[in-house]
XYZ file of C-alpha atoms in Angstrom:
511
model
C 41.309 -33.366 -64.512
C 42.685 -35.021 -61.342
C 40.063 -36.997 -59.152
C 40.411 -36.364 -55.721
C 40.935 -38.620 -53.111
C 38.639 -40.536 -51.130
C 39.453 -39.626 -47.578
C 39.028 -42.880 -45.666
C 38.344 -43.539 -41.811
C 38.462 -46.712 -40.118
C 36.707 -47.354 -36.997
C 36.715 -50.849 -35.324
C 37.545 -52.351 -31.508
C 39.625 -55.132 -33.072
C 43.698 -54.212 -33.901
C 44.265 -57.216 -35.955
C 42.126 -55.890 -38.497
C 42.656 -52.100 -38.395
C 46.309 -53.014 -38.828
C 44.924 -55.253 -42.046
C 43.044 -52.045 -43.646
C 45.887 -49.989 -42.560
C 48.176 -52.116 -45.574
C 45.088 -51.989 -47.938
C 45.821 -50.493 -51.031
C 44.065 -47.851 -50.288
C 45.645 -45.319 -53.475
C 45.112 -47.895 -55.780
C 41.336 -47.765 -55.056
C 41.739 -43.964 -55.255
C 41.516 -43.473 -51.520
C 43.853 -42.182 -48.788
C 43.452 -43.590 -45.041
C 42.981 -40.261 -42.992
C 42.948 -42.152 -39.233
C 41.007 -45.089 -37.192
C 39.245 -45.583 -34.157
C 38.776 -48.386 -31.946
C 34.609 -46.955 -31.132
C 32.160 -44.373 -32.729
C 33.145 -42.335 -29.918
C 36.448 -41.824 -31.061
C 35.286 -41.615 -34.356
C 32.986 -38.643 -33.783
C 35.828 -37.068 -31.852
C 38.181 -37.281 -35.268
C 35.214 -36.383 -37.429
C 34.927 -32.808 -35.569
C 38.853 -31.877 -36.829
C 38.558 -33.696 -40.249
C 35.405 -34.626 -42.006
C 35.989 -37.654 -44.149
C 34.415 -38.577 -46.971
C 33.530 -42.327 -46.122
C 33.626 -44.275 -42.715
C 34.468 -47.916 -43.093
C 33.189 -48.773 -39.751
C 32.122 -52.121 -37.266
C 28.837 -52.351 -35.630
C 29.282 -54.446 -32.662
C 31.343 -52.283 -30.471
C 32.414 -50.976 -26.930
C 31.592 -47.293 -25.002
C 29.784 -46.507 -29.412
C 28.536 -49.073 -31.378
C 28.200 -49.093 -35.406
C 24.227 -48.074 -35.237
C 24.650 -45.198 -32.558
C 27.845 -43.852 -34.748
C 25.150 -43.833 -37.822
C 23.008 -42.019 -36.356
C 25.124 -39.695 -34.898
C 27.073 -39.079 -38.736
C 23.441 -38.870 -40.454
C 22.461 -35.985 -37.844
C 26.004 -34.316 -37.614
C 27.884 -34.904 -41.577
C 24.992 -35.934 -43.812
C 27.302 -35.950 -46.655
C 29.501 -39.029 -45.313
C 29.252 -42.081 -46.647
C 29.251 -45.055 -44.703
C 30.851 -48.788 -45.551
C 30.039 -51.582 -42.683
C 32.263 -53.993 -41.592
C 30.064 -57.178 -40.245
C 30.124 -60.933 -39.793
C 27.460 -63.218 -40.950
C 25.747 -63.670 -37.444
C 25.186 -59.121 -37.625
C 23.111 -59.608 -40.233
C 19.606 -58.065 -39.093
C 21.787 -55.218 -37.114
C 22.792 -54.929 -41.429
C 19.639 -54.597 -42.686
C 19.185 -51.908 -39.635
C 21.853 -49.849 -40.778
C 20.742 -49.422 -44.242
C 18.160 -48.344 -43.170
C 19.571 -45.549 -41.239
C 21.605 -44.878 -44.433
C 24.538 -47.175 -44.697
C 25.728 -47.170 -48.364
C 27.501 -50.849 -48.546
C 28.239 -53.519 -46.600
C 31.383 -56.111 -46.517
C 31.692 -59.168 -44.348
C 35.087 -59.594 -42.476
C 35.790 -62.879 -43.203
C 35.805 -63.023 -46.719
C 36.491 -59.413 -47.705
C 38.171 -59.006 -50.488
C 40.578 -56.266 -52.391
C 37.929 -56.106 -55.583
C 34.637 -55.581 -53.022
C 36.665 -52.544 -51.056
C 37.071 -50.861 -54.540
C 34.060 -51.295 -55.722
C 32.105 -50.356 -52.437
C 34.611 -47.297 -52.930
C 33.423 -46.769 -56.503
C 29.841 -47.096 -55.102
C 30.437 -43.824 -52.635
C 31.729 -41.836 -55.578
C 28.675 -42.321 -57.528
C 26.555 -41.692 -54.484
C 29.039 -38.385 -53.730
C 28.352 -37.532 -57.364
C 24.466 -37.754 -57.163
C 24.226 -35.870 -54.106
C 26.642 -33.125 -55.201
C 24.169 -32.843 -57.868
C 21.221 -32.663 -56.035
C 22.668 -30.077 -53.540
C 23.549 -28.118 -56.408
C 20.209 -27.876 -58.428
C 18.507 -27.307 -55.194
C 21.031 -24.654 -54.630
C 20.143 -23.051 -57.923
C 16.648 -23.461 -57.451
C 16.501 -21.417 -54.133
C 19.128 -18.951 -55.906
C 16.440 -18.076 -58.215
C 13.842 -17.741 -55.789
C 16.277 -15.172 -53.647
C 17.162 -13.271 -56.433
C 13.373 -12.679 -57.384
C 12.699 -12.149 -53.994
C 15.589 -9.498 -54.179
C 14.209 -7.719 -57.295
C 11.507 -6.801 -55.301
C 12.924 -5.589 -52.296
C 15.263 -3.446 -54.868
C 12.332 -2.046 -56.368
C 10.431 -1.065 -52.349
C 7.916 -3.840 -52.467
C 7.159 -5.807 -49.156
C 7.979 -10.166 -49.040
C 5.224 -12.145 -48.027
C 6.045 -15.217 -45.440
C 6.077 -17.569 -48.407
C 9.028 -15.324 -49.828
C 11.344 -15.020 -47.344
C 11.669 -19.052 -46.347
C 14.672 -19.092 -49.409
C 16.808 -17.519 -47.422
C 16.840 -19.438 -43.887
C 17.316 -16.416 -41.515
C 16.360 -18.205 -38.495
C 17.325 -15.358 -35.909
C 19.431 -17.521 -33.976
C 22.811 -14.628 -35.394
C 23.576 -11.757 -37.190
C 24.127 -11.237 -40.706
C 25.878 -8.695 -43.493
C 24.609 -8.181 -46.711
C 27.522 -7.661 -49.352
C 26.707 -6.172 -52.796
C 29.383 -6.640 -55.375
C 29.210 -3.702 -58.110
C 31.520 -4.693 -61.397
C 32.447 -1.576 -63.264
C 33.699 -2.648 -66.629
C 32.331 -2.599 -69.975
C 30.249 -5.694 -71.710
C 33.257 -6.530 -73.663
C 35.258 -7.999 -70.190
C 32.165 -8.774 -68.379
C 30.404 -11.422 -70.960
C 33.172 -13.276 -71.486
C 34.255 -13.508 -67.836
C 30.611 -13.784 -66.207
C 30.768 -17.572 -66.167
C 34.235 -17.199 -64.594
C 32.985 -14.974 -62.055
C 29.888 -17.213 -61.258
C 32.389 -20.471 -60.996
C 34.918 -17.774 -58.091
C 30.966 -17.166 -55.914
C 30.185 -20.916 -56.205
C 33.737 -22.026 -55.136
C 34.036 -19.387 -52.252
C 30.068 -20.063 -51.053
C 31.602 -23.979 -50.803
C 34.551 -23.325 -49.145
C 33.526 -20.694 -46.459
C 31.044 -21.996 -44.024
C 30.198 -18.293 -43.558
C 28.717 -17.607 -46.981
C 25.390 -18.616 -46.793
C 23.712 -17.630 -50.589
C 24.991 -15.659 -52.989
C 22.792 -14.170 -56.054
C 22.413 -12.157 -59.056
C 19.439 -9.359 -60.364
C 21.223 -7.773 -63.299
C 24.136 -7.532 -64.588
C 27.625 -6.310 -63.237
C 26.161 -6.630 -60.003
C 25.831 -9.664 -57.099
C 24.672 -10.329 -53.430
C 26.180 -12.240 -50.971
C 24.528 -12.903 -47.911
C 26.955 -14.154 -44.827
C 27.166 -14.526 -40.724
C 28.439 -11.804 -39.281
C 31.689 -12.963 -37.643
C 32.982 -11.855 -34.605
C 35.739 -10.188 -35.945
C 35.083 -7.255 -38.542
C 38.164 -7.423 -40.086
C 37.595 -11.179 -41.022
C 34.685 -10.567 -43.080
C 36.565 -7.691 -44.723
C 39.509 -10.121 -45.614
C 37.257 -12.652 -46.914
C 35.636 -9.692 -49.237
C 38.796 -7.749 -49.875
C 40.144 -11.503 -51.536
C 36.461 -12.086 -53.494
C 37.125 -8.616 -55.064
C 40.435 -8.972 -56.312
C 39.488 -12.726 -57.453
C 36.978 -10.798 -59.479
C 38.933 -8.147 -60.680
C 41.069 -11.024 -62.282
C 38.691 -12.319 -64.032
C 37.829 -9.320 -65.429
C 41.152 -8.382 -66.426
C 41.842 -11.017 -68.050
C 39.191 -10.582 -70.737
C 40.123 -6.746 -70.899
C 39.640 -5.889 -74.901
C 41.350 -2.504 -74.660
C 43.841 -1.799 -72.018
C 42.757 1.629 -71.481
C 39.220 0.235 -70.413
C 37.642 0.610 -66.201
C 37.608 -2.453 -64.776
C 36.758 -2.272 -60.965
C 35.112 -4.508 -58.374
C 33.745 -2.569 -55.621
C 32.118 -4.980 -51.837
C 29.530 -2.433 -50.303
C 29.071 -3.796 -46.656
C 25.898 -3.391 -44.616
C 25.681 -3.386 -40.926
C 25.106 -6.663 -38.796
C 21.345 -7.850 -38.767
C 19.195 -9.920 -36.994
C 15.915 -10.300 -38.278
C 14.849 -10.849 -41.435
C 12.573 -8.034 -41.865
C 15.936 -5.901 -41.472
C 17.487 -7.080 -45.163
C 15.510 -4.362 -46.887
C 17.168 -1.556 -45.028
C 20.415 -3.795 -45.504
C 19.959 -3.343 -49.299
C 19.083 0.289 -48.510
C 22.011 1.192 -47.499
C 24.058 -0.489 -50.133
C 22.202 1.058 -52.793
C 23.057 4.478 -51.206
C 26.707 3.159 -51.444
C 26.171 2.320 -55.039
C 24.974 5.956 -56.284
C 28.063 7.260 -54.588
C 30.574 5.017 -55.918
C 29.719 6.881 -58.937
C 31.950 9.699 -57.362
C 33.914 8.047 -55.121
C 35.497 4.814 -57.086
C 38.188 6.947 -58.332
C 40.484 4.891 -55.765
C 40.347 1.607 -57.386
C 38.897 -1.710 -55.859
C 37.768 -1.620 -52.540
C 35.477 -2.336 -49.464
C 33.203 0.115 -48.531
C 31.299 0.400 -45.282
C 29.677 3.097 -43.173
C 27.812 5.646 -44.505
C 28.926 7.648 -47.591
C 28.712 11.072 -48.566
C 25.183 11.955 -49.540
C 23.998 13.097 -52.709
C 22.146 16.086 -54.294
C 18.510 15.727 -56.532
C 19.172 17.795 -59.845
C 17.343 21.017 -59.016
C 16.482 23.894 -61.640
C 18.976 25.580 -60.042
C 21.492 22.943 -60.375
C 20.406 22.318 -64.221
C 20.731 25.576 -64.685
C 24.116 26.201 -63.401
C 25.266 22.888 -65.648
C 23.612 23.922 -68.377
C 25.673 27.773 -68.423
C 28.722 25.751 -67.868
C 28.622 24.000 -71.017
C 27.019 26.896 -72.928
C 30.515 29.211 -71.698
C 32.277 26.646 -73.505
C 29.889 26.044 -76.673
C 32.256 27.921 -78.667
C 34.343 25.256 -80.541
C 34.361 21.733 -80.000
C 37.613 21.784 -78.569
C 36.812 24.096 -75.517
C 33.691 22.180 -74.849
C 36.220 18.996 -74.308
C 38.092 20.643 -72.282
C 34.936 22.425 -70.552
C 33.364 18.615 -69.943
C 36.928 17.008 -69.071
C 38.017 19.827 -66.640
C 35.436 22.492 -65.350
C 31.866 20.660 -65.775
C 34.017 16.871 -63.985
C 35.024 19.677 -60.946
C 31.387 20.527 -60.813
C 30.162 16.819 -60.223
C 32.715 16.145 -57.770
C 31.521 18.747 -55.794
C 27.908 18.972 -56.567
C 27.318 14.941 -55.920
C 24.155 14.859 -58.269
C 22.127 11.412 -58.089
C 23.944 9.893 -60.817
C 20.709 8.921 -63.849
C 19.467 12.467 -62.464
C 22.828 14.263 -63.958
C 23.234 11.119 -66.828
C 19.937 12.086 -68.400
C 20.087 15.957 -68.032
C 23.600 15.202 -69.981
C 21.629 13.139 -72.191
C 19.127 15.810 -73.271
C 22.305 18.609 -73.816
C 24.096 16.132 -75.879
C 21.169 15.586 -78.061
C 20.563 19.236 -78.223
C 24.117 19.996 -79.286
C 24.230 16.961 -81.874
C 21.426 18.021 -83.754
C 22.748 21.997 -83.480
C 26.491 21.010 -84.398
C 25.687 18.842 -87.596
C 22.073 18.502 -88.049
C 22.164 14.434 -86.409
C 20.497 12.404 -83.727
C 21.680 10.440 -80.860
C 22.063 6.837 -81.884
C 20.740 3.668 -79.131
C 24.629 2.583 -78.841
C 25.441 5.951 -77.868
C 22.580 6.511 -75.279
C 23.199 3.118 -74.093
C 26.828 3.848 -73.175
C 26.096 6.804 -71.488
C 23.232 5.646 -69.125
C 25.221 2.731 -68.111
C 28.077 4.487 -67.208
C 29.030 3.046 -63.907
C 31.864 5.690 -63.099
C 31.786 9.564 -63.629
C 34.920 9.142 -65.214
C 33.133 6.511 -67.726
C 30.519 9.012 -68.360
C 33.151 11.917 -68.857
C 35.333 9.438 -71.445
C 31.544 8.223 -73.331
C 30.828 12.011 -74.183
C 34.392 12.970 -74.775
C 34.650 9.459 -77.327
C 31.132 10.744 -79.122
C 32.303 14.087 -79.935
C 35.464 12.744 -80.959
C 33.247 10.493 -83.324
C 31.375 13.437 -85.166
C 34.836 15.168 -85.407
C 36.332 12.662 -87.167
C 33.158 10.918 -88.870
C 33.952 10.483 -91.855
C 36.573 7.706 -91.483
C 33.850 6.156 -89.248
C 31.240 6.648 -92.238
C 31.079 2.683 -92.662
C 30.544 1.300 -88.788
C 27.522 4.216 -88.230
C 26.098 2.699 -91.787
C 26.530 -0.905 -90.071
C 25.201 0.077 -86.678
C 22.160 1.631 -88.358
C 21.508 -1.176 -90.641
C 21.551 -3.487 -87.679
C 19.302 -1.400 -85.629
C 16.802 -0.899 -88.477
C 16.907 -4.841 -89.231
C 17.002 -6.576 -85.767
C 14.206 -9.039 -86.882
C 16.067 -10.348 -89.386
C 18.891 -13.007 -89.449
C 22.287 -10.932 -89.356
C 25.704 -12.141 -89.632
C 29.367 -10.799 -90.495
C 29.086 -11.599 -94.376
C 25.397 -10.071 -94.534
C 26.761 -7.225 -92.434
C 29.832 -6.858 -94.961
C 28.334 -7.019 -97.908
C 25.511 -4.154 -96.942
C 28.149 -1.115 -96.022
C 30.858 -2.794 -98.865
C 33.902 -3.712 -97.078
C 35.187 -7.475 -96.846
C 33.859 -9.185 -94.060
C 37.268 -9.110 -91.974
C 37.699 -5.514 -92.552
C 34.368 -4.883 -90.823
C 35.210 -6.824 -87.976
C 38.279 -5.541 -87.139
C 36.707 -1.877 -87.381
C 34.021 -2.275 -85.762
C 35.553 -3.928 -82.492
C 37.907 -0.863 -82.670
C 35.135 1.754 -83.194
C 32.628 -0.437 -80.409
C 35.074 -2.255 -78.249
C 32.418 -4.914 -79.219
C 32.766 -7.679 -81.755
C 29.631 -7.931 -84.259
C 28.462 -10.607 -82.513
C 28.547 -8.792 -79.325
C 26.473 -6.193 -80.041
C 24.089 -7.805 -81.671
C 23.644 -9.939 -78.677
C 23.990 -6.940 -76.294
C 21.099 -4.749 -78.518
C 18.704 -8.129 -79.026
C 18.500 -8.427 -75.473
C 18.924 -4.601 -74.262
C 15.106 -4.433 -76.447
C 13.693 -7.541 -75.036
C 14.046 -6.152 -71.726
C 12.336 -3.275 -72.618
C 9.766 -5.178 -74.520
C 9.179 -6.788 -70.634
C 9.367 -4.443 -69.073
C 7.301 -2.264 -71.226
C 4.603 -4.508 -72.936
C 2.289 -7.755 -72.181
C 3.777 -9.887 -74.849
C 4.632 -13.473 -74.453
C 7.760 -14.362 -74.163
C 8.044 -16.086 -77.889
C 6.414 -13.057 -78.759
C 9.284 -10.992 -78.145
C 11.790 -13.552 -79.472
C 10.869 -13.610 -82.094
C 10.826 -9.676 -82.340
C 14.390 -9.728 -81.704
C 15.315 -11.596 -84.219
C 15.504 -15.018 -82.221
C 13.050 -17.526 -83.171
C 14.163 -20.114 -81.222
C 12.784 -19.831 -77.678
C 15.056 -22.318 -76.346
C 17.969 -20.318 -77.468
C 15.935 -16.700 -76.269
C 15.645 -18.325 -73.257
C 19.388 -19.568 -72.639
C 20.999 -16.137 -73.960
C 18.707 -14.098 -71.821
C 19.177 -16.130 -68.954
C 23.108 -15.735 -69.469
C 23.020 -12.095 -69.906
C 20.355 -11.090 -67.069
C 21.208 -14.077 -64.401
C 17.375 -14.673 -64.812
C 14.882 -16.403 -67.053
C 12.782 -14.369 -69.162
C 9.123 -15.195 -67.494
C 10.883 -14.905 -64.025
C 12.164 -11.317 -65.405
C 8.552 -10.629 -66.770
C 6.820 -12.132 -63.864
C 9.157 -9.531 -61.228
C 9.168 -6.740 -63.490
């Protein structure tokens, strides 16, 4: 990969020797010369329309000297590096400047092409280090904002010591963004890290992003200024989404999967104490986009369209629906694709209201159509079914499934074995030889059946259960590693941590 440029600024009073750095070889050394000054004056003046990266600068001079300018840089662009320019007799006004944070110094008189490049190569490594630094504090404080957003998601109140991560001083108004992915774990695992590298360029590159953050997965918060004009924020959104929805795409499996990117926008706040009904409101936005995604990737703002708690009377009027069209299998599809789809729309249940009232009907009919239960991949798909459309297609693919089981005999066999043997060490050749087919046969199967490779769902169900086992039980973290079949907590950790966006005691210790 290319290394960019040092941008370079010169600032001394004397011309002879600007004009002598302006014929330095300044792109053999890796460097471009961006301007010069004759006085830290000027070269504040040029710093507020292009920051450099390094200031090669004098320290005896007129209107601004050299130790004023330092100052001034340290306060205004920490992140510049600084080179003097001095003659033997500025030597304690040297040792001065260091102190203030001058990286290198070179005398006039005997500078020489060698010392300029490697005082250059000196504010590289100091660029590098600090980058570094920025970063890890960066993540640090991301970590400590996403906990801090887990429980605001789940209506618990921030203490003082809480809220300092996110630096809302009061001094301007703010929008909370919350980026919903709709597609399935087969695009979003092997894009995530893509779509983590799009946040941390954008939060770099646009002074009004101030954090951005992650809870679970398929879903993100960005937290910005409030600009003046509406419509700018919306651009800057609009282009994060489709940026998104790239990445996504490009990892598509099947190309009849969902893949959207939705940007719910809250309305400008002040106060810090005002984030929670920020998240509020997008989480309203989130139970409707359920319904109302239908139109692709977008920005949504406002209020939406409210929705409906299942009543009896509700359940009740679902329930005759699909026992109308209980006849034959076939009518039911077209019942659930057609009639009972109409019904949502209109109706606007909460979404895991109508999801698990489906759920309990489809395990009612399963067990009444062939004598069966509901297997965990199954149930999985259909409670995280971002879309009604997605939940329509999961219980339209299932019965589909038991019509035409038995040349789907072998991946239920492997799915089963895997569930009943999670503990254990599991791998395509063990996997192969247990339901009898060669090992690329299996694979090939069971991404078509799953839209997951083995590997993939292995992953997805080992950490689905740990989850639970956190949510759901006191155990130690190694505890439940090594219930799921991962001994290693080093590698628990990592793969939890890339799946959930957290660590596993920070997931425990929020749950």
């Amino acid at each position: 990969m290319a290394v960019k440029p040092l941008n370079v600024l010169i600032v001394d009073d004397e011309v002879p020797l600007r004009q002598e750095l302006r014929l330095f070889p300044w792109e053999d050394c890796g460097a471009v010369l961006i301007g010069e000054a004759g006085n830290g004056e000027e070269a504040l003046q040029m710093c507020g329309i292009t920051v450099p990266d390094v200031v090669v600068t004098d320290i005896t001079m007129p209107i601004m000297d050299g130790l004023t300018l330092i100052r001034e840089l340290r306060k205004r662009y920490p992140a510049v590096q600084i080179i003097l320019l001095t003659c033997h007799s500025d030597f304690h006004y040297v040792q001065e400047a260091l102190r203030l944070g001058a990286l290198e110094y070179l005398l006039k008189v005997s500078m020489e092409e060698e010392e300029m490049k490697q005082a250059l190569n000196k504010v590289r490594e100091a660029m590098v280090k600090e980058r570094r630094s920025i970063n890890n504090e960066k993540s640090e404080r991301r970590l400590l904002q996403a906990a801090a957003f887990g429980k605001l998601l789940r209506g618990q109140e921030l203490n003082a010591d809480e809220w300092l991560p996110f630096k809302l001083d009061g001094n301007g108004a703010y929008i909370l963004a919350r980026l919903v992915l709709a597609a399935p774990h087969s695009a979003y695992i092997p894009a995530r890290q893509q779509i983590q590298q799009t946040l941390l360029d954008k939060e770099q590159s646009d002074p009004n992003w101030l954090t951005w953050m992650t809870t679970s997965d398929k879903e993100y918060f960005v937290l910005m200024k409030a600009l003046h004009a509406e419509e700018e924020a919306i651009a800057s959104l609009s282009g994060v989404v489709q940026a998104l929805e790239y990445c996504l795409k490009a990892k598509e499996v099947q190309t009849n999967q969902i893949v959207w990117v939705h940007a719910i926008v809250s309305e400008p706040f002040v106060q810090e104490e005002e984030l929670a009904n920020a998240l509020t409101s997008t989480t309203e936005w989130k139970d409707a986009l359920f319904y109302d995604s239908s139109l692709g990737s977008s920005v949504w703002k406002g209020r939406p369209l409210p929705m409906r708690e299942m009543t009896d009377q509700l359940a009740k009027e679902l329930n005759e629906k699909l026992r109308m069209a209980s006849s034959s299998t076939e009518f039911l599809k077209n019942c659930i694709q057609g009639e009972l789809q109409k019904w949502c729309y209109a109706m606007r249940v909460r979404p895991h209201q109508l999801k698990q009232r489906l759920l309990h009907w489809q395990m009612d009919w399963l067990k009444v159509h062939d004598g069966s239960e509901l297997d965990c991949m199954v149930i999985t798909q259909l409670m995280g079914a971002q879309t009604l459309q997605e939940m329509i297609a999961c219980l339209i693919e299932h019965m589909n499934e038991i019509d035409h089981g038995s040349s789907r005999i072998e991946i239920r066999s492997a799915i089963q074995w895997i569930q009943e043997n999670m503990k254990q060490p599991i791998s395509l050749p063990i996997l192969a030889e247990q339901v009898g087919l060669s090992a690329h046969y299996v694979s090939r199967l069971f991404r078509e059946e799953t839209g997951d490779t083995v590997s993939q769902y292995i992953t997805r169900l080992r950490m689905e259960k740990a989850v639970e086992l956190l949510k759901r039980t006191n155990k130690k973290v190694y505890e439940i590693a090594e219930e799921v079949g991962i001994p290693s907590y080093r590698y628990f950790t990592v793969t939890f941590r890339n799946w959930t966006g957290v660590s596993p005691t920070d997931y425990k210790r929020n749950k």
